[in-house]
Amino acid sequence: MRIALVHYSAPPVIGGVERIIEEQGAVLRSAGHHVTLVCCEGGDPEHWDGLIPICRSSSQEDLFIYLASALCSMDAVLLHNVGTMPFFPTLTKALRRVAATLPSVRWLCWVHDLVAGNEDYLETIAAHDSEIFFGHCKHWDYVAISNRRAEEVARHLGVRCRVVPNGIDLNSTLGICPVVARFAEYAGCWDADVVLLQPARLTRRKQIECGIRLTAALQNLELRATYLVTGAPDPHRPLEAAYATELRDLLRHLRLEGSVHFVNEFFPVGPTELRGLYAIADALFFPSRQEGFGLPMLEAGAHRMPAFCPDIEPLRGLPGAICFTPQTPSHELAPWLIRQIGGRHAIQSRKSIAKNYRWPAIYRNFLAPLLSEPHALDQ
């Protein structure tokens, strides 16, 4: 589809709506849509398929002629706040006229805020502009970012409004580098019920098979479990290659090839990549038979994630250690671990955000169905 996003400004101009439209535009482009930005200030050409600049000094008639020509080829136009806020009334009036003359275009008035009923902005509305902000435009469908905004639209504008929540770019928010971001999507980490991380070389004392069997036990509990092992081969012990073969045989036997990943096979895991893996994981699982210290335990604590380890020295003495008895069977360890993770509000909150508010989820659950609805002219 050819989609235009309209707002007063866009990044590098700083603002909440500015950030939302840039990220919304990015997810729409990643889904294959051709996305054009229409704004007065800002707009990085690299982030858009097209840019339509608006001059604030233009008259309503000039804007009407200009926008009618610029938007006539669009399948949908998303009006972010420009239909309900009084920051450029001339533009609002022109867009109402354009919508009336371009019935083949789908017009979506995206309501982040609305001046109607908002005492903070009422005094900014000129008397001759009040009618455009206290009534709905019959040529627009209205979309609000929350139930509260939808209720306000219904109450003050007299029109029903659907809700499409804002999204979040977790990769940017968490500082995840592009290679790890792509891997997380490939491995389905954001949609998993639990993601365990073990930063370890493929050596026997790390007991990686324990994590593999634990992953199988978690899946037997009907959970989507993912186990990430950084998995670099040990250059000092080439004979450990046999151990790597045994682990892969175990994966095939348990049918876990899509759930257990030796990340080093996808990319070298340096400090930047490791930080990203900690950011996408829910917990450290560190089942080593013996350790001289156990640095990943401290890394996990620094990333505010639970660290599960056997009850051995020196691991049990490190900050944040959550210990289990060595040799605990996987079918007993799995429900215990899930209870530990399930009781941590921060983890569950982040998982809810990842599953429901990441932009790919917003697109899948809200934007794609909305945009796929037949236009009134096609029904």
CSV table of C-alpha atoms in Angstrom, one decimal:
chain,number,residue,atom,x,y,z
A,1,MET,CA,0.0,0.0,0.0
A,2,ARG,CA,1.0,3.6,-0.5
A,3,ILE,CA,0.6,5.3,2.9
A,4,ALA,CA,1.2,8.8,4.0
A,5,LEU,CA,1.8,9.9,7.6
A,6,VAL,CA,1.0,13.5,8.5
A,7,HIS,CA,2.2,15.4,11.5
A,8,TYR,CA,3.5,18.8,12.3
A,9,SER,CA,7.1,17.6,12.8
A,10,ALA,CA,9.2,14.5,12.8
A,11,PRO,CA,12.7,13.5,14.1
A,12,PRO,CA,15.2,14.9,14.5
A,13,VAL,CA,12.6,17.2,16.1
A,14,ILE,CA,12.2,15.7,19.6
A,15,GLY,CA,8.8,14.7,20.9
A,16,GLY,CA,6.6,11.7,21.8
A,17,VAL,CA,4.4,11.8,18.7
A,18,GLU,CA,7.4,12.5,16.5
A,19,ARG,CA,9.0,9.3,17.8
A,20,ILE,CA,5.8,7.3,17.3
A,21,ILE,CA,5.3,8.3,13.7
A,22,GLU,CA,9.0,7.5,12.8
A,23,GLU,CA,8.7,4.0,14.4
A,24,GLN,CA,5.3,3.4,12.9
A,25,GLY,CA,6.7,4.4,9.6
A,26,ALA,CA,9.6,2.0,10.0
A,27,VAL,CA,7.3,-1.0,10.8
A,28,LEU,CA,5.0,-0.2,7.9
A,29,ARG,CA,8.0,0.0,5.5
A,30,SER,CA,9.4,-3.3,6.9
A,31,ALA,CA,6.0,-4.9,6.1
A,32,GLY,CA,6.4,-3.8,2.5
A,33,HIS,CA,4.4,-0.6,2.3
A,34,HIS,CA,5.5,2.5,0.6
A,35,VAL,CA,5.5,5.2,3.3
A,36,THR,CA,5.6,9.0,2.7
A,37,LEU,CA,6.0,11.6,5.5
A,38,VAL,CA,4.1,14.9,5.4
A,39,CYS,CA,5.3,17.5,7.9
A,40,CYS,CA,6.4,21.0,8.5
A,41,GLU,CA,9.7,20.4,10.3
A,42,GLY,CA,12.2,17.6,10.4
A,43,GLY,CA,12.1,14.3,8.6
A,44,ASP,CA,15.2,12.3,7.7
A,45,PRO,CA,15.0,11.2,4.0
A,46,GLU,CA,16.7,7.9,4.9
A,47,HIS,CA,13.8,6.9,7.1
A,48,TRP,CA,11.1,7.4,4.4
A,49,ASP,CA,10.2,6.5,0.9
A,50,GLY,CA,9.0,10.0,0.2
A,51,LEU,CA,8.9,13.4,1.9
A,52,ILE,CA,6.2,16.1,1.4
A,53,PRO,CA,7.2,19.3,3.1
A,54,ILE,CA,4.6,21.8,4.3
A,55,CYS,CA,5.1,25.5,4.6
A,56,ARG,CA,3.5,27.0,7.7
A,57,SER,CA,3.0,30.3,5.9
A,58,SER,CA,0.9,28.8,3.2
A,59,SER,CA,-2.8,29.8,2.8
A,60,GLN,CA,-5.6,27.3,3.2
A,61,GLU,CA,-6.3,27.4,-0.5
A,62,ASP,CA,-2.6,26.8,-1.4
A,63,LEU,CA,-2.4,23.9,1.1
A,64,PHE,CA,-5.6,22.4,-0.3
A,65,ILE,CA,-4.3,22.5,-3.9
A,66,TYR,CA,-0.9,21.3,-2.9
A,67,LEU,CA,-2.0,18.4,-0.7
A,68,ALA,CA,-4.8,17.3,-3.0
A,69,SER,CA,-2.2,16.8,-5.7
A,70,ALA,CA,0.4,15.2,-3.4
A,71,LEU,CA,-2.0,12.8,-1.7
A,72,CYS,CA,-4.2,11.7,-4.5
A,73,SER,CA,-2.1,8.6,-5.2
A,74,MET,CA,-2.2,7.3,-1.7
A,75,ASP,CA,-4.2,4.3,-0.5
A,76,ALA,CA,-4.3,5.6,3.1
A,77,VAL,CA,-3.4,8.8,5.0
A,78,LEU,CA,-2.8,8.7,8.7
A,79,LEU,CA,-3.3,12.1,10.3
A,80,HIS,CA,-1.4,12.2,13.6
A,81,ASN,CA,-3.0,14.8,15.9
A,82,VAL,CA,-3.4,17.3,13.0
A,83,GLY,CA,-7.1,16.6,13.0
A,84,THR,CA,-7.8,17.1,16.7
A,85,MET,CA,-5.2,19.6,18.0
A,86,PRO,CA,-5.1,23.4,17.2
A,87,PHE,CA,-1.4,23.8,16.4
A,88,PHE,CA,-2.0,24.5,12.7
A,89,PRO,CA,-5.7,25.1,12.0
A,90,THR,CA,-5.1,26.1,8.4
A,91,LEU,CA,-3.6,22.6,7.8
A,92,THR,CA,-6.6,20.9,9.5
A,93,LYS,CA,-9.1,22.8,7.4
A,94,ALA,CA,-7.2,22.1,4.2
A,95,LEU,CA,-7.0,18.3,5.0
A,96,ARG,CA,-10.8,18.2,5.7
A,97,ARG,CA,-11.4,19.7,2.2
A,98,VAL,CA,-8.8,17.3,0.6
A,99,ALA,CA,-10.5,14.3,2.2
A,100,ALA,CA,-13.9,15.4,0.8
A,101,THR,CA,-12.3,15.5,-2.7
A,102,LEU,CA,-10.4,12.3,-2.5
A,103,PRO,CA,-13.0,9.6,-1.5
A,104,SER,CA,-10.8,6.8,-2.9
A,105,VAL,CA,-8.2,7.4,-0.2
A,106,ARG,CA,-8.6,5.9,3.3
A,107,TRP,CA,-8.4,8.7,5.9
A,108,LEU,CA,-7.5,7.7,9.4
A,109,CYS,CA,-7.5,10.5,12.1
A,110,TRP,CA,-5.0,9.2,14.7
A,111,VAL,CA,-5.8,10.7,18.0
A,112,HIS,CA,-2.9,11.0,20.5
A,113,ASP,CA,-4.5,14.2,22.0
A,114,LEU,CA,-7.6,16.2,21.4
A,115,VAL,CA,-8.3,19.8,22.3
A,116,ALA,CA,-12.0,19.2,22.8
A,117,GLY,CA,-12.6,19.0,26.6
A,118,ASN,CA,-8.9,19.8,27.3
A,119,GLU,CA,-8.7,22.9,29.4
A,120,ASP,CA,-5.0,23.2,28.8
A,121,TYR,CA,-5.6,24.0,25.2
A,122,LEU,CA,-9.1,25.5,24.9
A,123,GLU,CA,-7.8,29.1,25.2
A,124,THR,CA,-5.6,28.6,22.2
A,125,ILE,CA,-8.5,28.0,19.8
A,126,ALA,CA,-9.7,31.0,17.9
A,127,ALA,CA,-13.5,31.4,17.7
A,128,HIS,CA,-13.6,30.9,14.0
A,129,ASP,CA,-11.7,27.6,14.3
A,130,SER,CA,-13.7,26.0,17.1
A,131,GLU,CA,-16.1,24.1,14.8
A,132,ILE,CA,-13.3,22.0,13.2
A,133,PHE,CA,-12.1,20.8,16.6
A,134,PHE,CA,-15.5,20.2,18.3
A,135,GLY,CA,-17.0,17.9,15.6
A,136,HIS,CA,-15.8,15.0,13.6
A,137,CYS,CA,-15.1,14.9,9.9
A,138,LYS,CA,-17.4,12.5,8.2
A,139,HIS,CA,-14.6,11.6,5.7
A,140,TRP,CA,-12.2,10.4,8.4
A,141,ASP,CA,-12.2,7.2,10.4
A,142,TYR,CA,-10.9,7.8,14.0
A,143,VAL,CA,-8.2,5.9,15.7
A,144,ALA,CA,-7.2,6.5,19.4
A,145,ILE,CA,-4.1,5.4,21.2
A,146,SER,CA,-5.9,4.3,24.4
A,147,ASN,CA,-9.4,3.5,25.7
A,148,ARG,CA,-9.4,6.9,27.5
A,149,ARG,CA,-8.8,8.8,24.3
A,150,ALA,CA,-11.4,6.8,22.5
A,151,GLU,CA,-14.0,7.6,25.2
A,152,GLU,CA,-13.1,11.3,24.8
A,153,VAL,CA,-13.4,11.2,21.1
A,154,ALA,CA,-16.9,9.6,21.5
A,155,ARG,CA,-17.9,12.1,24.1
A,156,HIS,CA,-16.6,15.3,22.5
A,157,LEU,CA,-16.7,14.6,18.8
A,158,GLY,CA,-19.7,12.3,18.7
A,159,VAL,CA,-18.1,9.5,16.7
A,160,ARG,CA,-17.0,6.0,17.6
A,161,CYS,CA,-13.3,5.3,17.7
A,162,ARG,CA,-11.2,2.2,17.6
A,163,VAL,CA,-8.1,1.8,19.7
A,164,VAL,CA,-4.6,1.1,18.4
A,165,PRO,CA,-2.0,1.4,21.2
A,166,ASN,CA,1.4,3.0,20.7
A,167,GLY,CA,4.3,0.6,20.2
A,168,ILE,CA,7.9,0.5,21.4
A,169,ASP,CA,11.2,-0.2,19.6
A,170,LEU,CA,12.7,-2.6,22.1
A,171,ASN,CA,16.0,-2.9,20.2
A,172,SER,CA,16.5,0.9,20.4
A,173,THR,CA,15.2,1.2,24.0
A,174,LEU,CA,17.5,-1.6,25.2
A,175,GLY,CA,20.5,-0.7,23.1
A,176,ILE,CA,20.5,-4.0,21.2
A,177,CYS,CA,22.8,-4.0,18.2
A,178,PRO,CA,21.4,-4.9,14.8
A,179,VAL,CA,22.9,-8.4,14.5
A,180,VAL,CA,21.4,-9.5,17.8
A,181,ALA,CA,18.1,-7.8,16.9
A,182,ARG,CA,17.9,-9.8,13.7
A,183,PHE,CA,18.8,-13.0,15.6
A,184,ALA,CA,16.2,-12.4,18.3
A,185,GLU,CA,13.5,-12.1,15.6
A,186,TYR,CA,14.8,-15.2,13.8
A,187,ALA,CA,14.8,-17.3,17.0
A,188,GLY,CA,11.5,-16.0,18.2
A,189,CYS,CA,12.9,-14.8,21.5
A,190,TRP,CA,10.4,-11.9,22.0
A,191,ASP,CA,7.4,-14.3,21.7
A,192,ALA,CA,8.9,-17.1,23.8
A,193,ASP,CA,7.5,-17.8,27.3
A,194,VAL,CA,11.0,-18.1,28.7
A,195,VAL,CA,14.4,-17.3,27.3
A,196,LEU,CA,17.4,-18.8,29.1
A,197,LEU,CA,21.0,-17.7,28.5
A,198,GLN,CA,24.3,-19.5,29.2
A,199,PRO,CA,27.4,-17.6,28.2
A,200,ALA,CA,29.8,-20.5,27.8
A,201,ARG,CA,32.2,-22.3,25.6
A,202,LEU,CA,31.3,-25.8,24.5
A,203,THR,CA,33.2,-27.6,27.2
A,204,ARG,CA,32.0,-30.5,29.3
A,205,ARG,CA,32.3,-28.9,32.7
A,206,LYS,CA,29.7,-26.3,31.6
A,207,GLN,CA,27.1,-29.1,31.4
A,208,ILE,CA,25.2,-27.5,28.5
A,209,GLU,CA,23.3,-30.7,28.2
A,210,CYS,CA,21.5,-29.8,31.5
A,211,GLY,CA,20.1,-26.7,29.8
A,212,ILE,CA,19.1,-28.6,26.8
A,213,ARG,CA,17.2,-31.2,28.9
A,214,LEU,CA,15.7,-28.3,30.9
A,215,THR,CA,14.4,-26.7,27.7
A,216,ALA,CA,12.7,-30.0,26.8
A,217,ALA,CA,11.1,-30.2,30.2
A,218,LEU,CA,9.8,-26.7,30.0
A,219,GLN,CA,8.3,-27.5,26.6
A,220,ASN,CA,6.7,-30.5,28.2
A,221,LEU,CA,4.9,-28.0,30.4
A,222,GLU,CA,3.5,-26.5,27.2
A,223,LEU,CA,5.8,-23.5,27.4
A,224,ARG,CA,7.7,-21.9,24.5
A,225,ALA,CA,11.2,-22.1,25.9
A,226,THR,CA,14.3,-20.9,24.2
A,227,TYR,CA,17.9,-21.7,25.3
A,228,LEU,CA,20.8,-19.5,24.1
A,229,VAL,CA,24.4,-20.7,24.5
A,230,THR,CA,27.0,-18.4,23.3
A,231,GLY,CA,28.8,-21.6,22.3
A,232,ALA,CA,32.2,-20.6,21.0
A,233,PRO,CA,34.5,-23.6,20.7
A,234,ASP,CA,37.4,-23.8,23.1
A,235,PRO,CA,40.6,-23.0,21.2
A,236,HIS,CA,42.7,-24.5,24.0
A,237,ARG,CA,41.0,-27.9,23.9
A,238,PRO,CA,40.3,-29.1,20.4
A,239,LEU,CA,39.3,-32.5,21.7
A,240,GLU,CA,36.1,-30.9,23.0
A,241,ALA,CA,34.8,-31.1,19.4
A,242,ALA,CA,33.3,-34.5,20.3
A,243,TYR,CA,31.3,-32.8,23.0
A,244,ALA,CA,29.8,-30.4,20.5
A,245,THR,CA,28.8,-33.3,18.4
A,246,GLU,CA,27.1,-35.0,21.3
A,247,LEU,CA,25.1,-31.8,22.1
A,248,ARG,CA,23.9,-31.6,18.5
A,249,ASP,CA,22.9,-35.3,18.6
A,250,LEU,CA,21.0,-34.6,21.8
A,251,LEU,CA,19.2,-31.7,20.1
A,252,ARG,CA,18.1,-33.9,17.3
A,253,HIS,CA,17.0,-36.6,19.6
A,254,LEU,CA,14.8,-34.2,21.7
A,255,ARG,CA,13.7,-32.3,18.5
A,256,LEU,CA,14.9,-29.0,19.9
A,257,GLU,CA,16.8,-27.7,16.9
A,258,GLY,CA,14.5,-24.6,16.7
A,259,SER,CA,14.6,-23.9,20.4
A,260,VAL,CA,18.3,-24.3,21.4
A,261,HIS,CA,20.8,-22.1,19.6
A,262,PHE,CA,24.6,-22.0,19.7
A,263,VAL,CA,24.7,-18.3,19.0
A,264,ASN,CA,28.4,-18.3,17.9
A,265,GLU,CA,27.2,-20.2,14.8
A,266,PHE,CA,25.2,-17.1,13.7
A,267,PHE,CA,27.7,-14.4,14.7
A,268,PRO,CA,30.8,-13.9,16.8
A,269,VAL,CA,29.7,-13.0,20.3
A,270,GLY,CA,31.8,-10.0,21.5
A,271,PRO,CA,31.0,-7.6,24.4
A,272,THR,CA,28.4,-5.7,22.4
A,273,GLU,CA,26.6,-8.8,21.2
A,274,LEU,CA,26.7,-10.3,24.7
A,275,ARG,CA,25.0,-7.2,26.1
A,276,GLY,CA,22.3,-7.7,23.6
A,277,LEU,CA,21.8,-11.3,24.5
A,278,TYR,CA,21.5,-10.4,28.2
A,279,ALA,CA,18.9,-7.8,27.1
A,280,ILE,CA,16.7,-10.4,25.3
A,281,ALA,CA,17.0,-13.1,27.9
A,282,ASP,CA,14.8,-13.6,30.9
A,283,ALA,CA,17.3,-15.4,33.1
A,284,LEU,CA,20.8,-16.8,33.3
A,285,PHE,CA,21.0,-20.6,33.5
A,286,PHE,CA,24.5,-21.5,34.6
A,287,PRO,CA,24.7,-25.3,35.4
A,288,SER,CA,28.5,-25.7,35.5
A,289,ARG,CA,29.9,-28.7,37.3
A,290,GLN,CA,32.7,-26.5,38.7
A,291,GLU,CA,33.9,-22.9,38.3
A,292,GLY,CA,36.9,-20.9,39.4
A,293,PHE,CA,34.7,-17.8,39.9
A,294,GLY,CA,31.6,-17.5,37.7
A,295,LEU,CA,31.7,-14.1,36.0
A,296,PRO,CA,28.3,-14.5,34.2
A,297,MET,CA,26.7,-14.5,37.6
A,298,LEU,CA,27.8,-10.9,38.1
A,299,GLU,CA,26.9,-10.0,34.6
A,300,ALA,CA,23.4,-11.3,35.1
A,301,GLY,CA,23.1,-9.3,38.3
A,302,ALA,CA,24.3,-6.1,36.5
A,303,HIS,CA,21.5,-6.7,34.0
A,304,ARG,CA,19.0,-7.2,36.8
A,305,MET,CA,18.1,-10.7,35.8
A,306,PRO,CA,17.9,-13.8,38.0
A,307,ALA,CA,20.8,-16.1,37.9
A,308,PHE,CA,20.2,-19.9,38.4
A,309,CYS,CA,23.1,-22.0,39.4
A,310,PRO,CA,23.9,-25.3,41.2
A,311,ASP,CA,24.5,-25.0,44.9
A,312,ILE,CA,28.3,-25.1,44.7
A,313,GLU,CA,31.2,-22.8,45.6
A,314,PRO,CA,32.0,-20.2,44.5
A,315,LEU,CA,28.7,-19.7,42.7
A,316,ARG,CA,26.5,-19.9,45.8
A,317,GLY,CA,28.4,-17.0,47.3
A,318,LEU,CA,28.0,-14.6,44.4
A,319,PRO,CA,25.3,-11.8,44.5
A,320,GLY,CA,21.9,-12.8,43.3
A,321,ALA,CA,22.6,-16.5,43.1
A,322,ILE,CA,19.4,-18.6,43.0
A,323,CYS,CA,20.7,-22.1,43.8
A,324,PHE,CA,19.3,-25.5,43.0
A,325,THR,CA,20.6,-28.9,44.1
A,326,PRO,CA,23.1,-30.4,41.6
A,327,GLN,CA,21.8,-33.4,39.7
A,328,THR,CA,18.2,-32.2,40.2
A,329,PRO,CA,16.1,-33.9,37.4
A,330,SER,CA,15.0,-31.6,34.6
A,331,HIS,CA,11.3,-32.4,35.2
A,332,GLU,CA,11.6,-31.2,38.8
A,333,LEU,CA,13.8,-28.2,37.9
A,334,ALA,CA,11.5,-26.9,35.2
A,335,PRO,CA,8.4,-26.0,37.3
A,336,TRP,CA,10.6,-24.7,40.1
A,337,LEU,CA,12.4,-22.3,37.7
A,338,ILE,CA,9.1,-21.1,36.2
A,339,ARG,CA,7.7,-20.4,39.6
A,340,GLN,CA,10.8,-18.3,40.4
A,341,ILE,CA,10.5,-16.3,37.1
A,342,GLY,CA,6.8,-16.0,37.3
A,343,GLY,CA,7.0,-14.3,40.7
A,344,ARG,CA,9.2,-11.5,39.4
A,345,HIS,CA,7.0,-8.6,38.3
A,346,ALA,CA,9.8,-6.9,36.3
A,347,ILE,CA,10.3,-10.0,34.1
A,348,GLN,CA,6.6,-10.5,33.5
A,349,SER,CA,6.1,-6.8,32.7
A,350,ARG,CA,8.9,-6.9,30.1
A,351,LYS,CA,7.5,-10.0,28.6
A,352,SER,CA,4.1,-8.5,28.3
A,353,ILE,CA,5.6,-5.4,26.6
A,354,ALA,CA,7.6,-7.6,24.2
A,355,LYS,CA,4.6,-9.8,23.2
A,356,ASN,CA,2.0,-7.0,23.0
A,357,TYR,CA,3.7,-3.6,22.4
A,358,ARG,CA,6.7,-4.2,20.2
A,359,TRP,CA,6.1,-2.6,16.8
A,360,PRO,CA,6.0,-6.0,15.0
A,361,ALA,CA,3.3,-7.1,17.4
A,362,ILE,CA,1.4,-3.8,17.0
A,363,TYR,CA,1.5,-4.2,13.2
A,364,ARG,CA,0.4,-7.9,13.3
A,365,ASN,CA,-2.4,-7.4,15.8
A,366,PHE,CA,-3.7,-3.9,14.9
A,367,LEU,CA,-2.2,-2.1,11.9
A,368,ALA,CA,-2.4,-5.0,9.4
A,369,PRO,CA,-6.0,-5.8,10.2
A,370,LEU,CA,-7.0,-2.1,10.1
A,371,LEU,CA,-5.3,-1.4,6.8
A,372,SER,CA,-6.6,-4.6,5.2
A,373,GLU,CA,-10.2,-3.6,5.9
A,374,PRO,CA,-12.1,-2.9,2.6
A,375,HIS,CA,-12.4,0.7,1.7
A,376,ALA,CA,-16.0,2.0,1.7
A,377,LEU,CA,-15.8,2.3,-2.0
A,378,ASP,CA,-14.9,-1.3,-2.4
A,379,GLN,CA,-17.7,-2.8,-0.3
